Amino acid sequence: MPYTTYLVEKGASHSFVAEAKPPTVTMPRVKALMTGSLPGFIDVVRNLNSPALLEDNVITQAKAAGKRMIFYGDETWVKLFPQHFVEYDGTTSFFVSDYTEVDDNVTRHLDKVLKRGDWDVLILHYLGLDHIGHISGPSSPLIGHKLSEMDNILMKIHTSLLSEERENLSPNLLVLCGDHGMSETGSHGASSMEEVNTPLILISSAFERKPGDIRHPKHVQQTDLAATLAIGLGLPIPENSVGSLLFPSIEGRPVREQLRFLHLNAVQLSKLLQENVPSYKKGSNPAPAQHPASTEQQG
């Protein structure tokens, strides 16, 4: 993926290794990405019949704020978020042997939708890479071709967003991520390192980068994305989110704004803690005793 590699190593981006908690299957992971919470194993049973998501999440908050969202790809999203998208085309993941049409069905919309200015959020969930892994494992010769295809698609989206920015002078955010990894045998669902480690790349012209600025991928939690997206879109952080704002995404902002964003995250987390830990009281820890000498020095 030469274009993606260039963006990671030299472009205006921040890259992470995001840990997905088991069960590493699609529906619970999409929930984690959008709610910032940790779905349980009962969601594995529901994976093939995803009921509408009632828990507070970024998609519901975005719709309430009047954001116009478009979705193409794995129909899990359409089931979780019915009537949330102004336009959508869901693709079934049931036919695992198909790794071309499932992706062509997403890409065929791209040229048209990228030329339009009538949306705020575009979500694309490609299935082909996952299906190749299931058919012939992650070392399959088909993987390289599919990654090259995905790289070209990312380049198309990124260059289109940059072109739009030159007209409206407002930076966009492009997020590239995986919902789960894949074991050496081509499966997922458990907790091996290959299954839980996922890529997460945030790309935006707002992330200025000087020549020679080397950024090593940081290890974060998959649940951190919901808080980061919410703050980036000016939305409330989902109430059950256990994630932390990905600080590199705001480090270019004025210090006052950074503190405000961190405060929003801290207030939301403390409220969650208060509601779920009966013995929790804010500021209940006794202050450490000061040494008499230090008290005198302060005086």
Short mmCIF file of C-alpha atoms in Angstrom, two decimals:
data_model
loop_
_atom_site.label_atom_id
_atom_site.label_comp_id
_atom_site.label_asym_id
_atom_site.label_seq_id
_atom_site.Cartn_x
_atom_site.Cartn_y
_atom_site.Cartn_z
CA MET A 1 0.00 0.00 0.00
CA PRO A 2 2.50 2.67 -1.17
CA TYR A 3 0.18 5.68 -0.92
CA THR A 4 -1.01 4.76 2.58
CA THR A 5 2.59 4.05 3.63
CA TYR A 6 3.63 7.49 2.41
CA LEU A 7 0.82 9.14 4.42
CA VAL A 8 1.79 7.19 7.55
CA GLU A 9 5.52 7.89 7.27
CA LYS A 10 5.60 11.41 5.83
CA GLY A 11 2.06 12.74 5.41
CA ALA A 12 -0.30 14.72 7.65
CA SER A 13 -1.46 11.74 9.68
CA HIS A 14 -1.37 9.96 13.02
CA SER A 15 -1.24 6.16 13.07
CA PHE A 16 -2.05 3.77 15.89
CA VAL A 17 -2.30 0.08 16.67
CA ALA A 18 -5.79 -0.19 18.14
CA GLU A 19 -6.53 -3.15 20.40
CA ALA A 20 -9.91 -4.76 19.79
CA LYS A 21 -11.28 -6.67 22.77
CA PRO A 22 -12.70 -10.15 22.11
CA PRO A 23 -15.07 -11.24 20.68
CA THR A 24 -13.31 -10.15 17.48
CA VAL A 25 -16.29 -10.37 15.14
CA THR A 26 -17.85 -7.55 13.15
CA MET A 27 -21.00 -6.50 14.97
CA PRO A 28 -19.51 -6.15 18.49
CA ARG A 29 -16.50 -4.36 17.03
CA VAL A 30 -18.62 -1.85 15.08
CA LYS A 31 -20.51 -1.24 18.33
CA ALA A 32 -17.22 -0.65 20.17
CA LEU A 33 -16.01 1.77 17.49
CA MET A 34 -19.20 3.85 17.63
CA THR A 35 -20.17 3.62 21.34
CA GLY A 36 -16.71 3.44 22.91
CA SER A 37 -18.05 0.69 25.19
CA LEU A 38 -17.26 -3.02 25.42
CA PRO A 39 -20.00 -5.27 23.98
CA GLY A 40 -20.28 -8.73 25.55
CA PHE A 41 -20.11 -12.23 24.12
CA ILE A 42 -23.89 -12.35 23.68
CA ASP A 43 -23.23 -10.11 20.66
CA VAL A 44 -21.49 -13.04 18.93
CA VAL A 45 -24.85 -14.82 18.84
CA ARG A 46 -26.47 -11.70 17.42
CA ASN A 47 -23.73 -11.09 14.85
CA LEU A 48 -25.70 -12.54 11.93
CA ASN A 49 -28.93 -10.83 12.98
CA SER A 50 -27.85 -7.43 14.27
CA PRO A 51 -30.70 -5.68 16.11
CA ALA A 52 -30.86 -1.88 16.13
CA LEU A 53 -28.34 -0.33 18.50
CA LEU A 54 -30.14 1.54 21.28
CA GLU A 55 -27.03 2.44 23.30
CA ASP A 56 -25.75 6.01 22.97
CA ASN A 57 -23.34 6.23 20.02
CA VAL A 58 -21.62 8.61 17.61
CA ILE A 59 -23.98 7.83 14.70
CA THR A 60 -27.13 8.61 16.72
CA GLN A 61 -25.56 11.79 18.11
CA ALA A 62 -24.51 12.87 14.60
CA LYS A 63 -28.02 12.34 13.26
CA ALA A 64 -29.51 14.30 16.17
CA ALA A 65 -27.12 17.16 15.34
CA GLY A 66 -28.37 17.21 11.73
CA LYS A 67 -25.28 15.59 10.17
CA ARG A 68 -26.01 14.01 6.80
CA MET A 69 -24.49 10.52 6.69
CA ILE A 70 -24.03 8.12 3.77
CA PHE A 71 -23.10 4.46 4.09
CA TYR A 72 -21.97 1.75 1.65
CA GLY A 73 -20.77 -1.72 2.61
CA ASP A 74 -21.39 -4.43 5.22
CA GLU A 75 -25.13 -4.39 5.97
CA THR A 76 -24.38 -4.83 9.70
CA TRP A 77 -24.25 -1.01 9.87
CA VAL A 78 -27.69 -0.66 8.28
CA LYS A 79 -29.17 -3.10 10.82
CA LEU A 80 -27.47 -1.40 13.78
CA PHE A 81 -28.39 2.11 12.59
CA PRO A 82 -31.71 1.91 10.69
CA GLN A 83 -33.02 5.23 9.35
CA HIS A 84 -29.78 7.00 10.30
CA PHE A 85 -28.35 7.36 6.78
CA VAL A 86 -29.69 9.73 4.14
CA GLU A 87 -28.40 7.24 1.56
CA TYR A 88 -27.11 3.69 1.90
CA ASP A 89 -26.42 0.46 0.08
CA GLY A 90 -25.84 -2.58 2.29
CA THR A 91 -23.83 -5.60 1.12
CA THR A 92 -24.27 -9.04 2.67
CA SER A 93 -21.19 -10.70 4.17
CA PHE A 94 -22.83 -14.14 4.00
CA PHE A 95 -21.14 -15.27 0.77
CA VAL A 96 -17.59 -15.57 2.08
CA SER A 97 -16.26 -16.91 -1.23
CA ASP A 98 -17.01 -13.55 -2.89
CA TYR A 99 -14.17 -11.06 -2.49
CA THR A 100 -14.72 -8.93 -5.61
CA GLU A 101 -18.40 -8.04 -6.00
CA VAL A 102 -18.80 -7.19 -2.30
CA ASP A 103 -16.17 -4.46 -2.74
CA ASP A 104 -17.13 -3.41 -6.27
CA ASN A 105 -20.61 -2.75 -4.89
CA VAL A 106 -19.09 -0.20 -2.50
CA THR A 107 -16.63 1.39 -4.92
CA ARG A 108 -19.17 1.90 -7.73
CA HIS A 109 -20.75 4.71 -5.69
CA LEU A 110 -17.50 6.56 -4.98
CA ASP A 111 -16.98 8.79 -8.01
CA LYS A 112 -20.53 10.09 -7.80
CA VAL A 113 -20.62 10.68 -4.05
CA LEU A 114 -17.19 12.33 -3.86
CA LYS A 115 -18.27 14.95 -6.40
CA ARG A 116 -21.30 15.86 -4.33
CA GLY A 117 -21.19 18.28 -1.42
CA ASP A 118 -24.42 17.19 0.23
CA TRP A 119 -23.03 14.99 3.03
CA ASP A 120 -21.06 15.39 6.26
CA VAL A 121 -20.02 11.80 7.01
CA LEU A 122 -19.27 9.00 4.56
CA ILE A 123 -18.75 5.46 5.91
CA LEU A 124 -17.41 2.64 3.71
CA HIS A 125 -17.06 -0.90 5.06
CA TYR A 126 -15.18 -3.14 2.63
CA LEU A 127 -15.46 -6.93 3.00
CA GLY A 128 -13.10 -8.44 0.42
CA LEU A 129 -9.93 -8.57 2.53
CA ASP A 130 -11.78 -10.39 5.31
CA HIS A 131 -13.26 -12.88 2.84
CA ILE A 132 -9.88 -13.68 1.25
CA GLY A 133 -8.51 -14.37 4.72
CA HIS A 134 -11.36 -16.79 5.42
CA ILE A 135 -10.89 -18.58 2.09
CA SER A 136 -7.13 -18.97 1.96
CA GLY A 137 -5.57 -17.29 5.01
CA PRO A 138 -3.69 -14.02 5.49
CA SER A 139 -0.68 -15.23 3.45
CA SER A 140 -2.76 -15.78 0.31
CA PRO A 141 -1.33 -14.28 -2.92
CA LEU A 142 -4.77 -12.63 -3.35
CA ILE A 143 -4.09 -10.42 -0.31
CA GLY A 144 -1.49 -8.27 -2.10
CA HIS A 145 -3.86 -7.48 -4.98
CA LYS A 146 -6.65 -6.58 -2.57
CA LEU A 147 -4.41 -4.31 -0.48
CA SER A 148 -3.31 -2.56 -3.68
CA GLU A 149 -6.98 -2.04 -4.60
CA MET A 150 -7.70 -0.61 -1.13
CA ASP A 151 -4.65 1.69 -1.41
CA ASN A 152 -5.93 3.11 -4.71
CA ILE A 153 -9.35 3.70 -3.18
CA LEU A 154 -7.84 5.50 -0.20
CA MET A 155 -5.79 7.66 -2.62
CA LYS A 156 -8.94 8.50 -4.60
CA ILE A 157 -10.82 9.56 -1.45
CA HIS A 158 -7.89 11.51 0.00
CA THR A 159 -7.10 13.45 -3.17
CA SER A 160 -10.79 14.27 -3.58
CA LEU A 161 -10.99 15.61 0.00
CA LEU A 162 -7.84 17.70 -0.52
CA SER A 163 -9.32 19.15 -3.72
CA GLU A 164 -12.51 20.08 -1.84
CA GLU A 165 -10.48 21.68 0.96
CA ARG A 166 -8.81 24.03 -1.49
CA GLU A 167 -12.27 25.44 -2.21
CA ASN A 168 -13.80 25.66 1.28
CA LEU A 169 -10.58 25.95 3.36
CA SER A 170 -11.96 23.63 6.06
CA PRO A 171 -9.97 20.45 6.91
CA ASN A 172 -11.56 17.02 6.55
CA LEU A 173 -10.75 13.89 8.52
CA LEU A 174 -10.17 10.53 6.81
CA VAL A 175 -10.16 7.49 9.14
CA LEU A 176 -8.79 4.14 8.00
CA CYS A 177 -9.37 1.25 10.37
CA GLY A 178 -10.17 -2.44 10.71
CA ASP A 179 -12.90 -3.85 12.92
CA HIS A 180 -10.75 -6.88 13.81
CA GLY A 181 -7.62 -8.72 12.76
CA MET A 182 -7.17 -12.30 11.58
CA SER A 183 -5.31 -15.35 12.87
CA GLU A 184 -2.67 -17.20 10.87
CA THR A 185 -5.31 -19.80 9.99
CA GLY A 186 -7.67 -17.17 8.51
CA SER A 187 -10.19 -16.98 11.34
CA HIS A 188 -11.16 -14.37 13.91
CA GLY A 189 -13.30 -14.17 17.03
CA ALA A 190 -10.77 -15.03 19.71
CA SER A 191 -8.02 -13.07 21.45
CA SER A 192 -4.73 -13.87 19.70
CA MET A 193 -2.46 -10.90 19.00
CA GLU A 194 -3.17 -11.18 15.26
CA GLU A 195 -6.91 -11.00 15.89
CA VAL A 196 -6.98 -8.10 18.37
CA ASN A 197 -4.38 -5.79 16.81
CA THR A 198 -6.01 -3.52 14.23
CA PRO A 199 -4.74 -0.54 12.22
CA LEU A 200 -6.11 2.91 12.95
CA ILE A 201 -4.91 5.83 10.84
CA LEU A 202 -6.23 9.40 11.13
CA ILE A 203 -5.44 11.55 8.09
CA SER A 204 -6.10 15.29 7.96
CA SER A 205 -4.40 18.42 6.67
CA ALA A 206 -4.99 19.75 10.20
CA PHE A 207 -2.21 17.40 11.37
CA GLU A 208 0.69 19.47 10.08
CA ARG A 209 3.97 17.64 9.80
CA LYS A 210 7.46 19.07 9.38
CA PRO A 211 10.08 17.28 7.26
CA GLY A 212 11.87 14.63 9.30
CA ASP A 213 9.03 14.41 11.86
CA ILE A 214 9.01 10.66 12.59
CA ARG A 215 5.85 9.41 14.27
CA HIS A 216 5.82 5.87 15.61
CA PRO A 217 2.39 4.18 15.87
CA LYS A 218 1.10 4.32 19.43
CA HIS A 219 -0.81 1.44 21.02
CA VAL A 220 -4.34 2.53 21.92
CA GLN A 221 -7.75 0.97 22.52
CA GLN A 222 -10.29 0.56 19.73
CA THR A 223 -12.82 2.19 22.08
CA ASP A 224 -10.80 5.45 21.95
CA LEU A 225 -12.14 6.25 18.48
CA ALA A 226 -15.70 7.12 19.62
CA ALA A 227 -14.57 9.90 21.99
CA THR A 228 -12.14 11.23 19.36
CA LEU A 229 -14.77 11.32 16.60
CA ALA A 230 -17.37 12.88 18.90
CA ILE A 231 -15.05 15.72 19.91
CA GLY A 232 -13.89 16.18 16.31
CA LEU A 233 -17.50 16.49 15.12
CA GLY A 234 -18.55 18.72 18.02
CA LEU A 235 -20.85 16.03 19.46
CA PRO A 236 -21.35 14.74 23.01
CA ILE A 237 -19.13 11.75 23.83
CA PRO A 238 -21.36 8.61 24.05
CA GLU A 239 -22.35 8.22 27.69
CA ASN A 240 -21.04 4.64 28.09
CA SER A 241 -17.73 5.26 26.33
CA VAL A 242 -14.69 4.04 28.28
CA GLY A 243 -12.31 5.47 25.67
CA SER A 244 -9.79 8.28 25.91
CA LEU A 245 -9.49 11.09 23.39
CA LEU A 246 -6.57 10.30 21.06
CA PHE A 247 -4.45 13.26 22.13
CA PRO A 248 -2.23 13.47 19.00
CA SER A 249 -5.35 14.44 17.05
CA ILE A 250 -5.68 17.71 19.02
CA GLU A 251 -2.05 18.55 19.89
CA GLY A 252 -1.93 21.13 17.09
CA ARG A 253 -4.83 23.07 18.65
CA PRO A 254 -4.37 26.01 21.06
CA VAL A 255 -3.66 24.85 24.64
CA ARG A 256 -6.96 26.29 25.89
CA GLU A 257 -8.88 24.12 23.39
CA GLN A 258 -6.81 21.05 24.27
CA LEU A 259 -7.69 21.50 27.95
CA ARG A 260 -11.37 21.95 27.12
CA PHE A 261 -11.46 18.73 25.06
CA LEU A 262 -9.63 16.76 27.77
CA HIS A 263 -12.02 18.19 30.37
CA LEU A 264 -15.05 17.04 28.34
CA ASN A 265 -13.59 13.52 28.23
CA ALA A 266 -12.74 13.56 31.96
CA VAL A 267 -16.24 14.71 32.95
CA GLN A 268 -17.86 12.01 30.81
CA LEU A 269 -15.59 9.27 32.26
CA SER A 270 -16.08 10.39 35.85
CA LYS A 271 -19.86 10.40 35.37
CA LEU A 272 -19.68 6.86 33.97
CA LEU A 273 -17.54 5.78 36.92
CA GLN A 274 -19.95 7.38 39.38
CA GLU A 275 -22.93 5.57 37.85
CA ASN A 276 -21.26 2.16 37.83
CA VAL A 277 -19.21 2.13 41.03
CA PRO A 278 -21.51 2.75 44.03
CA SER A 279 -18.62 3.51 46.40
CA TYR A 280 -17.14 6.14 44.06
CA LYS A 281 -17.10 9.74 45.23
CA LYS A 282 -15.40 12.49 43.33
CA GLY A 283 -12.40 13.77 45.23
CA SER A 284 -12.93 11.28 48.06
CA ASN A 285 -9.23 10.34 48.29
CA PRO A 286 -7.58 12.04 51.28
CA ALA A 287 -4.88 14.55 50.38
CA PRO A 288 -1.35 13.28 51.09
CA ALA A 289 0.15 14.66 54.30
CA GLN A 290 2.70 17.37 53.68
CA HIS A 291 6.14 17.39 55.26
CA PRO A 292 6.38 20.24 57.81
CA ALA A 293 9.43 21.66 56.03
CA SER A 294 7.58 21.87 52.72
CA THR A 295 4.70 23.68 54.44
CA GLU A 296 7.06 26.25 55.87
CA GLN A 297 8.70 26.75 52.49
CA GLN A 298 5.29 27.34 50.89
CA GLY A 299 4.43 29.88 53.61
#
